[in-house]
Short mmCIF file of C-alpha atoms and ligand atoms in Angstrom, two decimals:
data_model
loop_
_atom_site.label_atom_id
_atom_site.label_comp_id
_atom_site.label_asym_id
_atom_site.label_seq_id
_atom_site.Cartn_x
_atom_site.Cartn_y
_atom_site.Cartn_z
CA UNK A 1 37.60 10.22 59.76
CA UNK A 2 34.95 8.02 61.42
CA UNK A 3 31.99 10.45 61.65
CA UNK A 4 30.87 13.15 59.27
CA UNK A 5 33.51 15.81 58.58
CA UNK A 6 33.05 19.06 60.46
CA UNK A 7 33.51 21.75 57.80
CA UNK A 8 33.88 25.53 57.95
CA UNK A 9 33.44 27.74 54.88
CA UNK A 10 35.48 30.92 54.37
CA UNK A 11 34.17 33.53 51.92
CA UNK A 12 30.42 34.15 51.70
CA UNK A 13 30.43 36.09 48.42
CA UNK A 14 28.91 35.39 45.02
CA UNK A 15 29.85 31.76 44.31
CA UNK A 16 29.29 30.58 47.89
CA UNK A 17 25.60 30.30 47.02
CA UNK A 18 26.41 27.05 45.18
CA UNK A 19 28.71 25.69 47.91
CA UNK A 20 26.16 25.77 50.75
CA UNK A 21 23.60 23.49 49.03
CA UNK A 22 26.41 21.16 47.89
CA UNK A 23 27.62 20.71 51.48
CA UNK A 24 24.06 20.00 52.51
CA UNK A 25 23.80 17.33 49.80
CA UNK A 26 26.91 15.49 51.02
CA UNK A 27 26.41 12.49 53.30
CA UNK A 28 30.01 12.68 54.44
CA UNK A 29 30.15 16.20 55.85
CA UNK A 30 28.34 18.82 57.81
CA UNK A 31 28.84 22.54 57.32
CA UNK A 32 29.06 23.73 60.93
CA UNK A 33 30.43 27.29 60.57
CA UNK A 34 30.82 30.09 58.04
CA UNK A 35 33.25 32.98 57.99
CA UNK A 36 33.53 36.27 56.13
CA UNK A 37 35.34 39.50 56.89
CA UNK A 38 31.97 41.05 56.16
CA UNK A 39 29.98 39.68 59.07
CA UNK A 40 26.64 40.67 57.53
CA UNK A 41 27.33 38.45 54.53
CA UNK A 42 28.36 35.54 56.73
CA UNK A 43 25.29 35.99 58.91
CA UNK A 44 22.97 36.05 55.91
CA UNK A 45 24.45 32.83 54.47
CA UNK A 46 24.34 31.12 57.88
CA UNK A 47 20.64 31.96 58.22
CA UNK A 48 19.92 30.77 54.67
CA UNK A 49 21.73 27.45 55.18
CA UNK A 50 20.79 26.84 58.83
CA UNK A 51 24.42 27.02 60.01
CA UNK A 52 24.79 27.90 63.70
CA UNK A 53 28.22 29.54 63.93
CA UNK A 54 29.34 32.78 62.24
CA UNK A 55 32.86 34.24 62.28
CA UNK A 56 34.77 37.20 60.89
CA UNK A 57 38.16 35.63 61.56
CA UNK A 58 39.16 32.31 59.97
CA UNK A 59 41.79 31.41 62.62
CA UNK A 60 39.25 31.85 65.38
CA UNK A 61 36.74 29.70 63.51
CA UNK A 62 39.27 26.87 63.05
CA UNK A 63 40.30 26.99 66.73
CA UNK A 64 36.83 27.10 68.24
CA UNK A 65 34.94 24.73 65.96
CA UNK A 66 37.31 21.70 66.00
CA UNK A 67 37.06 21.51 62.19
CA UNK A 68 38.21 18.60 60.04
CA UNK A 69 38.19 20.63 56.83
CA UNK A 70 37.72 24.10 55.42
CA UNK A 71 36.28 25.28 52.14
CA UNK A 72 38.12 28.37 50.85
CA UNK A 73 35.66 30.32 48.67
CA UNK A 74 37.56 33.59 48.38
CA UNK A 75 39.37 35.21 45.47
CA UNK A 76 42.78 33.86 44.37
CA UNK A 77 45.05 36.49 45.94
CA UNK A 78 43.83 35.37 49.42
CA UNK A 79 44.19 31.60 48.85
CA UNK A 80 47.86 31.21 49.85
CA UNK A 81 47.37 32.75 53.29
CA UNK A 82 44.13 30.88 54.04
CA UNK A 83 45.43 27.51 52.80
CA UNK A 84 48.63 28.07 54.81
CA UNK A 85 46.55 28.83 57.90
CA UNK A 86 44.48 25.68 57.46
CA UNK A 87 47.56 23.51 56.86
CA UNK A 88 49.25 24.91 59.99
CA UNK A 89 46.18 23.88 62.02
CA UNK A 90 46.03 20.39 60.47
CA UNK A 91 42.71 20.75 58.63
CA UNK A 92 42.01 19.36 55.14
CA UNK A 93 41.50 21.94 52.42
CA UNK A 94 39.18 22.52 49.51
CA UNK A 95 39.98 25.72 47.60
CA UNK A 96 38.26 27.57 44.76
CA UNK A 97 40.02 28.07 41.41
CA UNK A 98 42.26 29.71 40.23
CA UNK A 99 44.49 28.29 42.95
CA UNK A 100 46.96 31.20 43.05
CA UNK A 101 48.08 34.18 40.97
CA UNK A 102 51.41 32.45 40.12
CA UNK A 103 52.31 28.85 39.36
CA UNK A 104 55.24 28.94 41.81
CA UNK A 105 52.84 30.18 44.50
CA UNK A 106 50.44 27.33 43.74
CA UNK A 107 53.28 24.75 43.83
CA UNK A 108 54.39 26.10 47.20
CA UNK A 109 50.83 25.66 48.53
CA UNK A 110 50.81 22.02 47.40
CA UNK A 111 54.15 21.45 49.17
CA UNK A 112 52.92 23.17 52.34
CA UNK A 113 49.92 20.84 52.50
CA UNK A 114 52.07 17.76 51.78
CA UNK A 115 54.46 18.67 54.61
CA UNK A 116 51.54 19.32 56.97
CA UNK A 117 49.96 15.96 56.03
CA UNK A 118 46.60 17.49 55.06
CA UNK A 119 44.56 16.66 51.96
CA UNK A 120 44.26 19.47 49.38
CA UNK A 121 41.82 19.70 46.47
CA UNK A 122 40.73 22.42 44.04
CA UNK A 123 36.97 22.97 43.67
CA UNK A 124 37.15 22.59 39.87
CA UNK A 125 33.56 21.64 39.17
CA UNK A 126 33.40 22.04 35.38
CA UNK A 127 34.39 18.43 34.68
CA UNK A 128 31.47 17.42 36.92
CA UNK A 129 28.97 19.05 34.55
CA UNK A 130 26.87 16.21 33.18
CA UNK A 131 27.69 16.86 29.51
CA UNK A 132 31.46 16.74 30.16
CA UNK A 133 31.07 13.48 32.06
CA UNK A 134 28.90 12.12 29.24
CA UNK A 135 31.42 13.28 26.60
CA UNK A 136 34.18 11.38 28.34
CA UNK A 137 31.97 8.34 28.90
CA UNK A 138 31.01 8.26 25.20
CA UNK A 139 34.67 8.51 24.14
CA UNK A 140 35.55 5.64 26.47
CA UNK A 141 32.67 3.62 25.03
CA UNK A 142 34.08 4.16 21.52
CA UNK A 143 31.19 6.29 20.19
CA UNK A 144 33.41 8.35 17.83
CA UNK A 145 36.53 6.22 17.38
CA UNK A 146 39.68 8.08 18.27
CA UNK A 147 39.05 11.72 19.28
CA UNK A 148 41.39 14.20 17.59
CA UNK A 149 39.86 17.67 17.97
CA UNK A 150 37.82 19.48 20.64
CA UNK A 151 36.25 22.84 19.90
CA UNK A 152 34.60 24.97 22.58
CA UNK A 153 32.97 28.20 21.46
CA UNK A 154 31.79 30.26 24.42
CA UNK A 155 28.43 32.02 24.33
CA UNK A 156 28.87 35.65 23.27
CA UNK A 157 27.58 37.68 26.19
CA UNK A 158 29.04 41.14 26.65
CA UNK A 159 30.13 42.63 29.96
CA UNK A 160 28.84 46.14 30.50
CA UNK A 161 31.11 48.93 29.28
CA UNK A 162 30.72 50.87 32.53
CA UNK A 163 30.76 49.92 36.20
CA UNK A 164 29.62 47.46 37.33
CA UNK A 165 30.94 45.58 34.31
CA UNK A 166 29.43 42.38 35.73
CA UNK A 167 26.57 42.34 38.24
CA UNK A 168 27.74 39.31 40.23
CA UNK A 169 31.48 39.79 39.89
CA UNK A 170 32.13 43.56 39.58
CA UNK A 171 35.80 42.94 40.48
CA UNK A 172 36.31 41.63 36.90
CA UNK A 173 36.98 45.25 35.86
CA UNK A 174 40.31 45.39 37.71
CA UNK A 175 41.66 41.89 36.98
CA UNK A 176 44.88 42.05 34.89
CA UNK A 177 44.25 38.50 33.69
CA UNK A 178 40.56 38.00 33.00
CA UNK A 179 38.71 35.65 30.66
CA UNK A 180 41.31 32.87 30.46
CA UNK A 181 42.27 32.99 34.16
CA UNK A 182 38.71 33.34 35.43
CA UNK A 183 36.60 31.45 32.87
CA UNK A 184 38.48 29.52 30.17
CA UNK A 185 40.51 27.70 32.86
CA UNK A 186 37.20 25.82 33.28
CA UNK A 187 37.51 24.53 29.69
CA UNK A 188 41.23 23.75 29.90
CA UNK A 189 40.52 21.37 32.79
CA UNK A 190 37.87 19.21 31.05
CA UNK A 191 39.90 19.35 27.82
CA UNK A 192 42.62 17.55 29.84
CA UNK A 193 39.96 15.28 31.35
CA UNK A 194 38.77 14.15 27.91
CA UNK A 195 41.94 14.33 25.75
CA UNK A 196 44.84 13.94 28.19
CA UNK A 197 47.75 16.11 29.23
CA UNK A 198 48.54 19.37 27.50
CA UNK A 199 51.86 19.48 25.65
CA UNK A 200 51.82 22.89 23.96
CA UNK A 201 49.79 26.07 24.20
CA UNK A 202 49.28 28.85 21.65
CA UNK A 203 47.04 31.83 22.43
CA UNK A 204 45.88 35.18 21.13
CA UNK A 205 44.10 37.64 23.42
CA UNK A 206 42.58 41.08 23.25
CA UNK A 207 40.97 43.66 25.50
CA UNK A 208 37.95 45.08 23.70
CA UNK A 209 35.97 46.68 26.55
CA UNK A 210 37.59 50.01 27.53
CA UNK A 211 36.13 49.78 31.05
CA UNK A 212 38.32 46.82 32.05
CA UNK A 213 42.03 46.11 32.51
CA UNK A 214 42.45 42.49 31.38
CA UNK A 215 41.51 40.53 28.23
CA UNK A 216 37.87 39.87 27.32
CA UNK A 217 38.51 37.88 24.14
CA UNK A 218 40.84 34.91 23.77
CA UNK A 219 41.61 32.02 21.47
CA UNK A 220 43.61 29.20 23.08
CA UNK A 221 44.92 26.22 21.11
CA UNK A 222 46.19 23.20 23.05
CA UNK A 223 47.89 20.04 21.86
CA UNK A 224 47.34 16.94 23.97
CA UNK A 225 49.85 14.15 24.23
CA UNK A 226 50.75 14.67 20.55
CA UNK A 227 47.53 13.19 19.23
CA UNK A 228 44.72 15.70 19.66
CA UNK A 229 44.10 19.44 19.67
CA UNK A 230 41.68 21.71 21.49
CA UNK A 231 40.49 25.09 20.26
CA UNK A 232 38.95 27.19 23.04
CA UNK A 233 37.32 30.39 21.90
CA UNK A 234 35.88 32.77 24.49
CA UNK A 235 34.54 36.31 24.47
CA UNK A 236 32.86 38.58 26.96
CA UNK A 237 33.17 41.51 24.58
CA UNK A 238 30.05 41.17 22.43
CA UNK A 239 26.44 40.03 22.48
CA UNK A 240 25.55 37.49 19.82
CA UNK A 241 23.14 35.18 21.61
CA UNK A 242 19.37 35.16 21.26
CA UNK A 243 17.60 36.78 24.24
CA UNK A 244 17.12 34.35 27.11
CA UNK A 245 19.63 31.86 25.66
CA UNK A 246 21.84 29.81 27.94
CA UNK A 247 25.31 31.10 28.75
CA UNK A 248 26.90 27.73 28.05
CA UNK A 249 29.38 27.17 25.27
CA UNK A 250 28.96 24.95 22.22
CA UNK A 251 31.21 21.89 22.43
CA UNK A 252 32.16 19.74 19.43
CA UNK A 253 34.43 16.72 19.77
CA UNK A 254 35.58 15.15 16.51
CA UNK A 255 36.76 11.57 16.26
CA UNK A 256 37.80 9.22 13.50
CA UNK A 257 34.28 7.65 13.45
CA UNK A 258 32.01 10.63 14.13
CA UNK A 259 31.32 13.70 16.19
CA UNK A 260 29.93 14.36 19.66
CA UNK A 261 28.12 17.68 19.94
CA UNK A 262 26.90 19.33 23.13
CA UNK A 263 24.36 21.80 21.73
CA UNK A 264 23.61 24.26 24.56
CA UNK A 265 20.58 25.93 22.97
CA UNK A 266 18.88 22.56 22.47
CA UNK A 267 20.33 21.41 25.83
CA UNK A 268 21.36 18.04 24.45
CA UNK A 269 24.34 15.84 23.60
CA UNK A 270 24.25 14.30 20.12
CA UNK A 271 26.37 11.88 18.22
CA UNK A 272 26.64 12.47 14.48
CA UNK A 273 28.00 9.58 12.42
CA UNK A 274 29.65 9.87 9.01
CA UNK A 275 26.88 10.56 6.51
CA UNK A 276 24.94 12.62 9.04
CA UNK A 277 22.96 10.04 10.99
CA UNK A 278 22.27 11.80 14.28
CA UNK A 279 21.03 10.55 17.62
CA UNK A 280 20.44 12.34 20.90
CA UNK A 281 22.42 10.69 23.68
CA UNK A 282 21.34 12.85 26.63
CA UNK A 283 19.24 15.89 27.49
CA UNK A 284 19.92 18.48 30.20
CA UNK A 285 16.67 20.40 30.51
CA UNK A 286 17.64 22.59 33.47
CA UNK A 287 21.02 24.28 33.07
CA UNK A 288 20.91 25.79 36.59
CA UNK A 289 20.26 22.34 38.03
CA UNK A 290 23.16 20.87 36.01
CA UNK A 291 25.45 23.49 37.54
CA UNK A 292 24.28 22.76 41.07
CA UNK A 293 24.79 19.04 40.39
CA UNK A 294 28.35 19.78 39.30
CA UNK A 295 29.06 21.60 42.58
CA UNK A 296 27.41 18.73 44.46
CA UNK A 297 29.61 16.24 42.59
CA UNK A 298 32.80 18.18 43.23
CA UNK A 299 32.22 18.95 46.91
CA UNK A 300 30.82 15.45 47.44
CA UNK A 301 34.03 14.01 45.95
CA UNK A 302 36.13 16.04 48.40
CA UNK A 303 34.10 15.01 51.45
CA UNK A 304 33.93 11.34 50.51
CA UNK A 305 37.60 11.12 49.55
CA UNK A 306 38.74 12.74 52.80
CA UNK A 307 36.46 10.54 54.85
CA UNK A 308 37.43 7.29 53.16
CA UNK A 309 41.06 8.07 52.32
CA UNK A 310 40.69 7.56 48.56
CA UNK A 311 42.17 9.83 45.87
CA UNK A 312 40.48 13.07 44.78
CA UNK A 313 39.32 13.52 41.23
CA UNK A 314 40.84 17.03 41.05
CA UNK A 315 43.62 17.17 43.61
CA UNK A 316 45.52 20.43 43.91
CA UNK A 317 48.56 18.63 42.54
CA UNK A 318 46.61 17.58 39.43
CA UNK A 319 45.20 21.08 39.10
CA UNK A 320 48.74 22.50 38.82
CA UNK A 321 48.65 21.15 35.24
CA UNK A 322 45.45 23.06 34.45
CA UNK A 323 46.90 26.19 36.03
CA UNK A 324 50.22 25.70 34.20
CA UNK A 325 48.44 25.52 30.83
CA UNK A 326 46.45 28.64 31.81
CA UNK A 327 49.61 30.63 32.52
CA UNK A 328 51.22 29.19 29.37
CA UNK A 329 48.38 30.80 27.39
CA UNK A 330 49.34 34.22 28.78
CA UNK A 331 53.00 33.56 28.01
CA UNK A 332 52.09 32.62 24.44
CA UNK A 333 49.89 35.70 23.99
CA UNK A 334 52.75 37.87 25.30
CA UNK A 335 55.49 36.36 23.13
CA UNK A 336 53.55 35.21 20.08
CA UNK A 337 55.26 31.81 20.43
CA UNK A 338 53.99 28.30 21.06
CA UNK A 339 54.73 27.50 24.73
CA UNK A 340 55.50 24.02 26.06
CA UNK A 341 53.32 23.42 29.12
CA UNK A 342 56.14 21.65 30.96
CA UNK A 343 58.36 24.74 30.61
CA UNK A 344 56.11 26.71 32.93
N1 LIG B 1 32.07 28.18 38.54
C1 LIG B 1 32.91 28.45 39.48
O1 LIG B 1 33.51 27.54 39.96
C2 LIG B 1 33.13 29.87 39.94
C3 LIG B 1 32.23 30.89 39.63
C4 LIG B 1 32.47 32.17 40.17
C5 LIG B 1 33.60 32.41 40.93
N2 LIG B 1 34.48 31.39 41.17
C6 LIG B 1 35.72 31.60 41.94
O2 LIG B 1 35.39 31.69 43.31
C7 LIG B 1 36.24 32.59 43.97
C8 LIG B 1 35.41 33.60 44.73
O3 LIG B 1 34.64 34.36 43.81
P1 LIG B 1 33.38 35.23 44.29
O4 LIG B 1 32.81 35.81 43.05
O5 LIG B 1 32.50 34.43 45.18
O6 LIG B 1 34.14 36.40 45.13
P2 LIG B 1 33.46 37.48 46.10
O7 LIG B 1 34.40 38.61 46.14
O8 LIG B 1 32.04 37.69 45.72
O9 LIG B 1 33.44 36.74 47.53
C9 LIG B 1 34.60 36.50 48.28
C10 LIG B 1 34.26 36.71 49.76
O10 LIG B 1 35.40 36.34 50.53
C11 LIG B 1 35.51 37.23 51.63
N3 LIG B 1 36.90 37.16 52.12
C12 LIG B 1 38.03 37.48 51.45
N4 LIG B 1 39.11 37.25 52.21
C13 LIG B 1 38.67 36.75 53.39
C14 LIG B 1 39.32 36.32 54.59
N5 LIG B 1 40.64 36.35 54.71
N6 LIG B 1 38.55 35.88 55.60
C15 LIG B 1 37.21 35.86 55.50
N7 LIG B 1 36.54 36.26 54.39
C16 LIG B 1 37.27 36.70 53.35
C17 LIG B 1 35.09 38.57 51.07
O11 LIG B 1 34.67 39.45 52.11
C18 LIG B 1 33.95 38.18 50.12
O12 LIG B 1 32.69 38.21 50.76
C19 LIG B 1 37.14 33.21 42.88
O13 LIG B 1 38.41 32.59 42.93
C20 LIG B 1 36.43 32.88 41.59
O14 LIG B 1 37.34 32.64 40.51
C21 LIG B 1 34.26 30.13 40.69
#
């Protein structure tokens, strides 16, 4: 595409507030229209972001605005229809995670876009968080020898035990798959990014909060390419963080020559060598800013890759592996067995 991409955004709900500024930060794209079934929401976002065109209907937006790409920022059960619509009109597609409620559905979306000749990426921004990029960079630079174990322990922050269970995302209450599908998928993806492809998945899950349908506690164990393991431990069932503490998880990556530790309360990445010698490798003073930078990095990657024709960092095809490991966790929790990711 010679000029800046003309982009339309569909879905002006909670997480859209990070997409608008990220589009503005991109030099390769311009957000020219926004769409939401709730026109008031779309109008409010358009005013906030200085976008001129507001629609209730996505098909009408695509037809009238001569778009090059659309950003699908709706919930997963609507993704297949909206991605299919975009592909049928020949526009490139960026879509929020989780891509679809089933792996077969997600695979079909990838095939639809391939047949239509449009580019298709998942807005998986977690691996763009600066500490995950720094973790991978340090591993590549040999800071800890050969990595063999990743441990992510999510911050313990309870959902409310009555409606709304979550202020920003009250729909959590009715989701049959919750903390792994909605949140821990964001750890599975950078675990792949740092340690390579997932071979097997073992998981235990539990619903603790009586006001919800899905699981709010989970332990997921991954093996990567036979050489490393990941232990992902998440809970939205209890409060065990100091007041005002960050919501980010504690990340420890062990290698044969030392340990990398992202310490969220201290907002820093450390390397600890055998014997305990510790140095701070990076600091991330503003967590909110780190998150916006991750959205900027992810959306910027989409816009630049579409414009220049290069590969995406998190193509939809690549993201099928993250989604497959996510569904494998549910299969493991259901059966009590270790599940091979490739069997999904
Ligand atoms: N860190 C992250 O990357 C992150 C964080 C939160 C949510 N999410 C993901 O983002 C997605 C959206 O979450 P949310 O909390 O913003 O949801 P939301 O329900 O707050 O917003 C979705 C919006 O889409 C609109 N919509 C739905 N179908 C539409 C259609 N066909 N045409 C036009 N508008 C339509 C709805 O009216 C609503 O305003 C989810 O898949 C969620 O998992 C990602």
